């Protein structure tokens, strides 16, 4: 389901993936509240699934920060600054999660490890913080089929360790340390390798969610019947828990590449950045990622462009050599280097009082960089049309959004200082699809119980 446009970070739709259509199944259906309870196959991963309730300590990783949330709300349990911290609970199975939603009536905000609770708009109300960290089992893994089924609370890094033992990986590389699978889906988080492998929507082939009324719904994976007609995986990707609570996920896997190399080109000027990125993107080369690190100075943009190649050793060597030759011819005398590993900034999100995620037509990269205010810095997936920018706190968001709009562009707030959040327009203009998005919200969460206010237009 698309939002105001095809921009990254839109609720419901998520980031655009280079792979085009998702491989996710388009079926859904009700199901029982029970779930296979088999633990990770030989995982050895710690489990902390005892049901619990209580308040997270403010210092623990991923703890809910009410002070960073919420504009005006008069509802009990509001996350308005200064309001009481909501109670929390931690169901240990899909059945417990479904029972919880059936037996309660207040507002709930689902949270995984809490690494992205600052994304999207703050919730306008939260009676109960619903942690999914106890849903931490890998329930099915068939290496020969390149498919894994894992609960929402499984940390992505833990899953990758399990898969690596079999020479495989889930080709998602968001940088947030400790992120869980459910959180990655809910926030539609991805990293540089999206150029080759796509985003969450391209790799998620099945999902189990618990709806606001406690109904357990499954889509894709091994379930083939289609009851509701919705592709739940796509709907819940980037929905920030506003349409249901993600309980389990099914993923398409890839083999681990045996070799890697990088080609780095220094840059001066946004035009050169765009030209070099286009040169690689339009060539016969097949980089896994094409990442730009940039800084907007008073008069010009500087930085470096990195192409990452991952494959068998012979292919990596050949492609890196040809890429270096290609870039050297256009770099205007600036350095072009071949290396074995990406630089430290590769894949990281910028930090600052106000961080934006921008999406745009890839060819418009120079125009988008020029539209950013002096002092901005960040990274960009140059061949995809997604950039992360730390901008000055006083940046005029409305003017910036107007400047990038002609390039099919959008700018959403990814993170902000808690003092800034209540006054920010996180999503920007709702766009023409808002009516349809409202109808989807009405269908899945008519009482507005789940993550109220976090989505576009205050949904």
Short mmCIF file of N, CA and C in Angstrom, two decimals, residues 58-222:
data_model
loop_
_atom_site.label_atom_id
_atom_site.label_comp_id
_atom_site.label_asym_id
_atom_site.label_seq_id
_atom_site.Cartn_x
_atom_site.Cartn_y
_atom_site.Cartn_z
N UNK A 58 15.13 3.07 33.03
CA UNK A 58 15.44 4.08 32.03
C UNK A 58 16.80 3.90 31.41
N UNK A 59 17.67 3.20 32.11
CA UNK A 59 19.00 3.08 31.57
C UNK A 59 19.24 1.86 30.71
N UNK A 60 18.28 0.95 30.68
CA UNK A 60 18.52 -0.27 29.94
C UNK A 60 18.40 -0.02 28.45
N UNK A 61 19.14 -0.81 27.66
CA UNK A 61 19.06 -0.62 26.22
C UNK A 61 17.63 -0.80 25.74
N UNK A 62 17.22 0.10 24.94
CA UNK A 62 15.90 -0.03 24.34
C UNK A 62 14.76 0.33 25.25
N UNK A 63 15.02 0.95 26.37
CA UNK A 63 13.92 1.31 27.25
C UNK A 63 13.08 2.40 26.63
N UNK A 64 11.80 2.39 26.95
CA UNK A 64 10.89 3.39 26.44
C UNK A 64 11.19 4.73 27.07
N UNK A 65 11.18 5.74 26.28
CA UNK A 65 11.51 7.06 26.78
C UNK A 65 10.30 7.96 26.64
N UNK A 66 9.45 8.00 27.64
CA UNK A 66 8.25 8.82 27.52
C UNK A 66 8.57 10.28 27.28
N UNK A 67 9.71 10.69 27.77
CA UNK A 67 10.06 12.09 27.59
C UNK A 67 10.32 12.46 26.15
N UNK A 68 10.57 11.46 25.33
CA UNK A 68 10.82 11.75 23.92
C UNK A 68 9.54 11.70 23.12
N UNK A 69 8.46 11.38 23.80
CA UNK A 69 7.25 11.11 23.04
C UNK A 69 6.19 12.16 23.28
N UNK A 70 5.38 12.17 22.39
CA UNK A 70 4.01 12.58 22.40
C UNK A 70 3.64 14.03 22.58
N UNK A 71 2.91 14.45 21.60
CA UNK A 71 2.25 15.72 21.72
C UNK A 71 1.06 15.60 22.65
N UNK A 72 0.22 16.60 22.63
CA UNK A 72 -0.87 16.66 23.59
C UNK A 72 -1.75 15.42 23.56
N UNK A 73 -2.09 14.94 24.71
CA UNK A 73 -3.03 13.84 24.85
C UNK A 73 -3.62 13.94 26.24
N UNK A 74 -4.88 13.70 26.33
CA UNK A 74 -5.51 13.72 27.64
C UNK A 74 -5.88 12.33 28.10
N UNK A 75 -5.46 11.32 27.35
CA UNK A 75 -5.85 9.97 27.70
C UNK A 75 -4.97 9.44 28.83
N UNK A 76 -5.52 8.55 29.63
CA UNK A 76 -4.69 7.93 30.66
C UNK A 76 -3.52 7.21 30.02
N UNK A 77 -2.41 7.26 30.67
CA UNK A 77 -1.25 6.57 30.15
C UNK A 77 -0.58 7.30 29.01
N UNK A 78 -0.92 8.54 28.82
CA UNK A 78 -0.33 9.30 27.73
C UNK A 78 1.18 9.29 27.83
N UNK A 79 1.83 9.30 26.67
CA UNK A 79 3.28 9.39 26.65
C UNK A 79 3.72 10.84 26.55
N UNK A 80 2.85 11.72 26.87
CA UNK A 80 3.19 13.14 26.89
C UNK A 80 4.32 13.37 27.87
N UNK A 81 5.26 14.25 27.51
CA UNK A 81 6.34 14.53 28.44
C UNK A 81 5.82 14.87 29.83
N UNK A 82 6.40 14.24 30.79
CA UNK A 82 5.97 14.50 32.16
C UNK A 82 4.92 13.54 32.66
N UNK A 83 4.34 12.75 31.74
CA UNK A 83 3.33 11.81 32.17
C UNK A 83 3.99 10.59 32.80
N UNK A 84 3.18 9.78 33.47
CA UNK A 84 3.71 8.59 34.13
C UNK A 84 4.16 7.58 33.09
N UNK A 85 5.21 6.85 33.45
CA UNK A 85 5.70 5.81 32.57
C UNK A 85 4.65 4.69 32.49
N UNK A 86 4.34 4.21 31.28
CA UNK A 86 3.31 3.17 31.18
C UNK A 86 3.83 1.84 31.73
N UNK A 87 2.89 1.00 32.13
CA UNK A 87 3.25 -0.35 32.52
C UNK A 87 3.72 -1.11 31.30
N UNK A 88 4.44 -2.18 31.52
CA UNK A 88 4.91 -2.98 30.39
C UNK A 88 4.64 -4.45 30.65
N UNK A 89 4.57 -5.20 29.58
CA UNK A 89 4.36 -6.64 29.68
C UNK A 89 5.16 -7.33 28.60
N UNK A 90 5.37 -8.62 28.78
CA UNK A 90 6.29 -9.34 27.91
C UNK A 90 5.74 -10.75 27.67
N UNK A 91 4.76 -10.90 26.80
CA UNK A 91 4.20 -12.23 26.56
C UNK A 91 5.25 -13.18 26.01
N UNK A 92 5.12 -14.45 26.38
CA UNK A 92 6.12 -15.43 25.99
C UNK A 92 5.73 -16.33 24.85
N UNK A 93 4.52 -16.14 24.33
CA UNK A 93 4.08 -16.94 23.19
C UNK A 93 3.04 -16.16 22.42
N UNK A 94 2.75 -16.64 21.22
CA UNK A 94 1.71 -15.98 20.42
C UNK A 94 0.37 -16.11 21.13
N UNK A 95 0.15 -17.23 21.77
CA UNK A 95 -1.09 -17.41 22.50
C UNK A 95 -1.24 -16.39 23.62
N UNK A 96 -0.18 -16.18 24.38
CA UNK A 96 -0.24 -15.19 25.46
C UNK A 96 -0.46 -13.79 24.88
N UNK A 97 0.19 -13.52 23.77
CA UNK A 97 0.03 -12.21 23.13
C UNK A 97 -1.42 -12.00 22.68
N UNK A 98 -2.00 -13.03 22.08
CA UNK A 98 -3.39 -12.92 21.63
C UNK A 98 -4.33 -12.75 22.82
N UNK A 99 -4.11 -13.52 23.87
CA UNK A 99 -4.96 -13.40 25.07
C UNK A 99 -4.87 -12.00 25.66
N UNK A 100 -3.67 -11.45 25.64
CA UNK A 100 -3.48 -10.10 26.18
C UNK A 100 -4.31 -9.08 25.41
N UNK A 101 -4.26 -9.17 24.10
CA UNK A 101 -5.00 -8.20 23.30
C UNK A 101 -6.51 -8.40 23.43
N UNK A 102 -6.93 -9.64 23.62
CA UNK A 102 -8.36 -9.89 23.79
C UNK A 102 -8.85 -9.39 25.14
N UNK A 103 -8.02 -9.46 26.14
CA UNK A 103 -8.47 -9.20 27.51
C UNK A 103 -8.24 -7.76 27.96
N UNK A 104 -7.64 -6.94 27.13
CA UNK A 104 -7.40 -5.56 27.52
C UNK A 104 -8.13 -4.62 26.55
N UNK A 105 -8.27 -3.39 26.95
CA UNK A 105 -9.01 -2.45 26.11
C UNK A 105 -8.28 -1.13 25.90
N UNK A 106 -7.18 -0.92 26.57
CA UNK A 106 -6.49 0.36 26.44
C UNK A 106 -5.56 0.40 25.24
N UNK A 107 -4.75 1.43 25.17
CA UNK A 107 -3.81 1.58 24.07
C UNK A 107 -2.51 0.83 24.38
N UNK A 108 -1.92 0.28 23.32
CA UNK A 108 -0.68 -0.49 23.46
C UNK A 108 0.32 -0.03 22.42
N UNK A 109 1.56 -0.02 22.81
CA UNK A 109 2.65 0.29 21.88
C UNK A 109 3.61 -0.89 21.87
N UNK A 110 3.68 -1.65 20.76
CA UNK A 110 4.63 -2.76 20.69
C UNK A 110 6.06 -2.26 20.56
N UNK A 111 6.97 -2.93 21.24
CA UNK A 111 8.38 -2.57 21.21
C UNK A 111 9.22 -3.85 21.19
N UNK A 112 10.23 -3.88 20.33
CA UNK A 112 11.16 -5.01 20.35
C UNK A 112 12.29 -4.70 21.29
N UNK A 113 13.48 -4.48 20.75
CA UNK A 113 14.61 -4.07 21.58
C UNK A 113 14.57 -2.58 21.86
N UNK A 114 13.69 -1.86 21.22
CA UNK A 114 13.56 -0.42 21.46
C UNK A 114 14.61 0.41 20.76
N UNK A 115 15.28 -0.16 19.76
CA UNK A 115 16.34 0.59 19.10
C UNK A 115 15.80 1.65 18.15
N UNK A 116 14.49 1.58 17.84
CA UNK A 116 13.94 2.54 16.89
C UNK A 116 12.65 3.17 17.41
N UNK A 117 12.50 3.24 18.73
CA UNK A 117 11.32 3.88 19.28
C UNK A 117 11.30 5.37 18.98
N UNK A 118 12.47 5.92 18.65
CA UNK A 118 12.52 7.33 18.29
C UNK A 118 12.12 7.59 16.86
N UNK A 119 11.95 6.53 16.07
CA UNK A 119 11.50 6.70 14.70
C UNK A 119 9.99 6.95 14.69
N UNK A 120 9.53 7.58 13.65
CA UNK A 120 8.12 7.90 13.48
C UNK A 120 7.68 8.89 14.56
N UNK A 121 6.44 9.29 14.49
CA UNK A 121 5.92 10.24 15.47
C UNK A 121 5.73 9.54 16.81
N UNK A 122 5.84 10.27 17.90
CA UNK A 122 5.61 9.65 19.21
C UNK A 122 4.14 9.26 19.37
N UNK A 123 3.93 8.20 20.12
CA UNK A 123 2.55 7.77 20.37
C UNK A 123 1.81 8.82 21.19
N UNK A 124 0.55 9.02 20.87
CA UNK A 124 -0.24 10.00 21.61
C UNK A 124 -0.79 9.42 22.90
N UNK A 125 -0.76 8.11 23.01
CA UNK A 125 -1.25 7.47 24.22
C UNK A 125 -0.61 6.09 24.34
N UNK A 126 -0.29 5.69 25.56
CA UNK A 126 0.26 4.34 25.77
C UNK A 126 -0.11 3.88 27.17
N UNK A 127 -1.13 3.03 27.25
CA UNK A 127 -1.50 2.44 28.53
C UNK A 127 -0.60 1.27 28.88
N UNK A 128 -0.09 0.60 27.85
CA UNK A 128 0.72 -0.59 28.09
C UNK A 128 1.79 -0.71 27.02
N UNK A 129 3.01 -0.84 27.49
CA UNK A 129 4.14 -1.06 26.59
C UNK A 129 4.29 -2.57 26.40
N UNK A 130 4.17 -3.01 25.17
CA UNK A 130 4.13 -4.45 24.89
C UNK A 130 5.46 -4.89 24.30
N UNK A 131 6.26 -5.51 25.11
CA UNK A 131 7.59 -5.94 24.66
C UNK A 131 7.50 -7.33 24.02
N UNK A 132 8.19 -7.48 22.90
CA UNK A 132 8.18 -8.77 22.20
C UNK A 132 9.48 -9.54 22.41
N UNK A 133 10.31 -9.09 23.32
CA UNK A 133 11.64 -9.69 23.47
C UNK A 133 11.60 -11.14 23.96
N UNK A 134 10.48 -11.57 24.57
CA UNK A 134 10.39 -12.96 25.02
C UNK A 134 9.94 -13.90 23.90
N UNK A 135 9.52 -13.35 22.79
CA UNK A 135 9.23 -14.17 21.60
C UNK A 135 10.56 -14.34 20.86
N UNK A 136 11.38 -15.24 21.33
CA UNK A 136 12.78 -15.25 20.91
C UNK A 136 13.24 -16.59 20.34
N UNK A 137 12.32 -17.29 19.71
CA UNK A 137 12.67 -18.62 19.19
C UNK A 137 12.76 -18.63 17.66
N UNK A 138 13.74 -19.37 17.19
CA UNK A 138 13.76 -19.73 15.76
C UNK A 138 12.99 -21.03 15.66
N UNK A 139 11.82 -20.98 15.08
CA UNK A 139 10.92 -22.13 15.13
C UNK A 139 11.13 -23.11 13.99
N UNK A 140 11.62 -22.64 12.86
CA UNK A 140 11.91 -23.54 11.74
C UNK A 140 13.11 -23.00 10.98
N UNK A 141 13.99 -23.91 10.60
CA UNK A 141 15.11 -23.51 9.76
C UNK A 141 15.47 -24.68 8.85
N UNK A 142 15.34 -24.45 7.58
CA UNK A 142 15.66 -25.47 6.59
C UNK A 142 16.76 -24.92 5.69
N UNK A 143 18.03 -25.19 6.03
CA UNK A 143 19.13 -24.62 5.23
C UNK A 143 19.03 -24.96 3.75
N UNK A 144 18.55 -26.16 3.44
CA UNK A 144 18.47 -26.55 2.04
C UNK A 144 17.43 -25.75 1.27
N UNK A 145 16.43 -25.23 1.97
CA UNK A 145 15.38 -24.45 1.32
C UNK A 145 15.66 -22.94 1.38
N UNK A 146 16.71 -22.55 2.09
CA UNK A 146 17.04 -21.12 2.26
C UNK A 146 15.87 -20.35 2.85
N UNK A 147 15.24 -20.94 3.86
CA UNK A 147 14.10 -20.30 4.53
C UNK A 147 14.26 -20.49 6.03
N UNK A 148 13.91 -19.45 6.79
CA UNK A 148 13.92 -19.55 8.24
C UNK A 148 12.67 -18.88 8.78
N UNK A 149 12.12 -19.46 9.84
CA UNK A 149 10.98 -18.87 10.54
C UNK A 149 11.44 -18.53 11.95
N UNK A 150 11.29 -17.30 12.34
CA UNK A 150 11.77 -16.85 13.65
C UNK A 150 10.79 -15.87 14.25
N UNK A 151 10.67 -15.93 15.58
CA UNK A 151 9.74 -15.05 16.27
C UNK A 151 10.25 -13.61 16.27
N UNK A 152 9.33 -12.71 16.58
CA UNK A 152 9.62 -11.27 16.43
C UNK A 152 10.73 -10.79 17.33
N UNK A 153 10.89 -11.41 18.50
CA UNK A 153 11.88 -10.92 19.44
C UNK A 153 13.28 -11.45 19.22
N UNK A 154 13.48 -12.28 18.21
CA UNK A 154 14.83 -12.79 17.94
C UNK A 154 15.71 -11.64 17.45
N UNK A 155 16.84 -11.38 18.09
CA UNK A 155 17.74 -10.33 17.58
C UNK A 155 18.29 -10.71 16.22
N UNK A 156 18.35 -9.73 15.34
CA UNK A 156 18.88 -9.98 14.00
C UNK A 156 20.30 -10.53 14.07
N UNK A 157 21.11 -9.98 14.94
CA UNK A 157 22.49 -10.44 15.04
C UNK A 157 22.57 -11.90 15.49
N UNK A 158 21.69 -12.30 16.42
CA UNK A 158 21.68 -13.69 16.87
C UNK A 158 21.27 -14.61 15.74
N UNK A 159 20.28 -14.18 14.96
CA UNK A 159 19.87 -15.00 13.82
C UNK A 159 21.02 -15.13 12.82
N UNK A 160 21.71 -14.04 12.57
CA UNK A 160 22.81 -14.09 11.60
C UNK A 160 23.90 -15.06 12.06
N UNK A 161 24.14 -15.11 13.35
CA UNK A 161 25.15 -16.06 13.85
C UNK A 161 24.72 -17.50 13.60
N UNK A 162 23.45 -17.77 13.82
CA UNK A 162 22.95 -19.11 13.55
C UNK A 162 23.07 -19.47 12.07
N UNK A 163 22.71 -18.52 11.23
CA UNK A 163 22.74 -18.78 9.79
C UNK A 163 24.17 -18.91 9.28
N UNK A 164 25.07 -18.11 9.82
CA UNK A 164 26.46 -18.13 9.35
C UNK A 164 27.09 -19.50 9.58
N UNK A 165 26.66 -20.20 10.59
CA UNK A 165 27.20 -21.54 10.84
C UNK A 165 26.88 -22.48 9.69
N UNK A 166 25.86 -22.14 8.92
CA UNK A 166 25.49 -22.94 7.75
C UNK A 166 25.86 -22.21 6.45
N UNK A 167 26.69 -21.19 6.53
CA UNK A 167 27.11 -20.47 5.34
C UNK A 167 26.02 -19.64 4.70
N UNK A 168 25.06 -19.18 5.53
CA UNK A 168 23.95 -18.41 4.99
C UNK A 168 23.76 -17.12 5.77
N UNK A 169 22.88 -16.27 5.24
CA UNK A 169 22.60 -15.00 5.91
C UNK A 169 21.22 -14.52 5.53
N UNK A 170 20.65 -13.68 6.39
CA UNK A 170 19.50 -12.86 6.03
C UNK A 170 20.10 -11.55 5.54
N UNK A 171 19.86 -11.21 4.29
CA UNK A 171 20.57 -10.10 3.66
C UNK A 171 19.97 -8.74 4.02
N UNK A 172 19.82 -8.52 5.31
CA UNK A 172 19.43 -7.21 5.83
C UNK A 172 20.54 -6.73 6.75
N UNK A 173 20.93 -5.48 6.63
CA UNK A 173 22.04 -4.98 7.43
C UNK A 173 21.77 -3.60 8.02
N UNK A 174 20.60 -3.41 8.67
CA UNK A 174 20.41 -2.15 9.38
C UNK A 174 21.43 -2.06 10.51
N UNK A 175 21.93 -0.88 10.83
CA UNK A 175 23.05 -0.78 11.76
C UNK A 175 22.66 -0.78 13.24
N UNK A 176 21.37 -0.70 13.54
CA UNK A 176 20.98 -0.55 14.94
C UNK A 176 21.34 -1.81 15.74
N UNK A 177 22.25 -1.65 16.66
CA UNK A 177 22.74 -2.79 17.45
C UNK A 177 21.63 -3.31 18.36
N UNK A 178 21.42 -4.61 18.32
CA UNK A 178 20.41 -5.23 19.17
C UNK A 178 19.03 -5.30 18.55
N UNK A 179 18.87 -4.81 17.35
CA UNK A 179 17.55 -4.78 16.72
C UNK A 179 16.97 -6.18 16.59
N UNK A 180 15.67 -6.30 16.81
CA UNK A 180 14.98 -7.58 16.68
C UNK A 180 14.31 -7.66 15.31
N UNK A 181 13.95 -8.88 14.94
CA UNK A 181 13.33 -9.07 13.63
C UNK A 181 12.00 -8.32 13.53
N UNK A 182 11.20 -8.37 14.59
CA UNK A 182 9.94 -7.65 14.56
C UNK A 182 10.14 -6.15 14.43
N UNK A 183 11.13 -5.64 15.12
CA UNK A 183 11.41 -4.21 15.03
C UNK A 183 11.92 -3.81 13.66
N UNK A 184 12.73 -4.67 13.07
CA UNK A 184 13.24 -4.39 11.73
C UNK A 184 12.09 -4.30 10.73
N UNK A 185 11.11 -5.21 10.88
CA UNK A 185 9.96 -5.17 9.98
C UNK A 185 9.09 -3.95 10.28
N UNK A 186 8.78 -3.75 11.54
CA UNK A 186 7.87 -2.65 11.91
C UNK A 186 8.42 -1.29 11.49
N UNK A 187 9.74 -1.13 11.55
CA UNK A 187 10.34 0.15 11.18
C UNK A 187 10.84 0.15 9.74
N UNK A 188 10.75 -0.99 9.07
CA UNK A 188 11.25 -1.12 7.70
C UNK A 188 12.71 -0.66 7.62
N UNK A 189 13.51 -1.24 8.47
CA UNK A 189 14.92 -0.83 8.54
C UNK A 189 15.77 -1.67 7.58
N UNK A 190 16.65 -1.01 6.90
CA UNK A 190 17.56 -1.71 5.99
C UNK A 190 18.89 -0.97 5.98
N UNK A 191 19.83 -1.52 5.23
CA UNK A 191 21.17 -0.93 5.16
C UNK A 191 21.69 -0.92 3.74
N UNK A 192 22.99 -0.80 3.58
CA UNK A 192 23.56 -0.63 2.24
C UNK A 192 23.30 -1.77 1.27
N UNK A 193 23.20 -3.00 1.77
CA UNK A 193 23.05 -4.15 0.87
C UNK A 193 21.67 -4.22 0.22
N UNK A 194 20.83 -3.29 0.53
CA UNK A 194 19.52 -3.24 -0.12
C UNK A 194 19.65 -3.09 -1.63
N UNK A 195 20.77 -2.53 -2.09
CA UNK A 195 20.96 -2.37 -3.54
C UNK A 195 20.89 -3.71 -4.25
N UNK A 196 21.53 -4.71 -3.67
CA UNK A 196 21.55 -6.03 -4.32
C UNK A 196 20.41 -6.93 -3.88
N UNK A 197 20.10 -6.91 -2.59
CA UNK A 197 19.17 -7.90 -2.05
C UNK A 197 17.77 -7.36 -1.81
N UNK A 198 17.60 -6.05 -1.85
CA UNK A 198 16.29 -5.49 -1.57
C UNK A 198 16.11 -5.16 -0.10
N UNK A 199 14.88 -4.86 0.26
CA UNK A 199 14.57 -4.43 1.62
C UNK A 199 13.73 -5.50 2.32
N UNK A 200 13.18 -5.12 3.44
CA UNK A 200 12.36 -6.06 4.22
C UNK A 200 11.27 -6.67 3.35
N UNK A 201 10.63 -5.86 2.57
CA UNK A 201 9.50 -6.36 1.77
C UNK A 201 9.94 -7.38 0.73
N UNK A 202 11.18 -7.31 0.33
CA UNK A 202 11.68 -8.25 -0.67
C UNK A 202 12.12 -9.57 -0.07
N UNK A 203 12.43 -9.58 1.20
CA UNK A 203 12.98 -10.77 1.84
C UNK A 203 12.01 -11.44 2.80
N UNK A 204 11.00 -10.71 3.23
CA UNK A 204 9.99 -11.26 4.14
C UNK A 204 8.96 -12.03 3.32
N UNK A 205 8.89 -13.34 3.52
CA UNK A 205 7.95 -14.13 2.72
C UNK A 205 6.78 -14.64 3.54
N UNK A 206 6.77 -14.33 4.81
CA UNK A 206 5.63 -14.72 5.63
C UNK A 206 5.66 -13.98 6.96
N UNK A 207 4.49 -13.81 7.53
CA UNK A 207 4.43 -13.10 8.81
C UNK A 207 3.22 -13.59 9.59
N UNK A 208 3.35 -13.65 10.89
CA UNK A 208 2.23 -13.90 11.80
C UNK A 208 2.06 -12.66 12.66
N UNK A 209 0.85 -12.14 12.68
CA UNK A 209 0.58 -10.94 13.46
C UNK A 209 -0.63 -11.19 14.34
N UNK A 210 -0.71 -10.48 15.44
CA UNK A 210 -1.88 -10.50 16.30
C UNK A 210 -2.54 -9.14 16.18
N UNK A 211 -3.80 -9.17 15.76
CA UNK A 211 -4.52 -7.92 15.52
C UNK A 211 -5.05 -7.34 16.82
N UNK A 212 -5.60 -6.17 16.72
CA UNK A 212 -6.00 -5.43 17.92
C UNK A 212 -7.06 -6.18 18.74
N UNK A 213 -7.86 -7.01 18.08
CA UNK A 213 -8.91 -7.75 18.81
C UNK A 213 -8.43 -9.13 19.26
N UNK A 214 -7.16 -9.42 19.08
CA UNK A 214 -6.61 -10.70 19.51
C UNK A 214 -6.61 -11.76 18.43
N UNK A 215 -7.13 -11.45 17.27
CA UNK A 215 -7.11 -12.42 16.17
C UNK A 215 -5.68 -12.67 15.71
N UNK A 216 -5.32 -13.94 15.55
CA UNK A 216 -4.00 -14.30 15.02
C UNK A 216 -4.14 -14.50 13.52
N UNK A 217 -3.37 -13.77 12.76
CA UNK A 217 -3.45 -13.83 11.29
C UNK A 217 -2.08 -14.18 10.74
N UNK A 218 -2.09 -15.06 9.75
CA UNK A 218 -0.84 -15.47 9.12
C UNK A 218 -0.91 -15.21 7.63
N UNK A 219 0.23 -14.91 7.05
CA UNK A 219 0.29 -14.62 5.62
C UNK A 219 1.60 -15.14 5.06
N UNK A 220 1.51 -15.67 3.83
CA UNK A 220 2.73 -16.12 3.15
C UNK A 220 3.30 -17.37 3.78
N UNK A 221 4.57 -17.60 3.55
CA UNK A 221 5.22 -18.79 4.07
C UNK A 221 4.56 -20.06 3.56
N UNK A 222 4.17 -20.95 4.46
CA UNK A 222 3.58 -22.22 4.07
C UNK A 222 2.06 -22.18 4.03
#
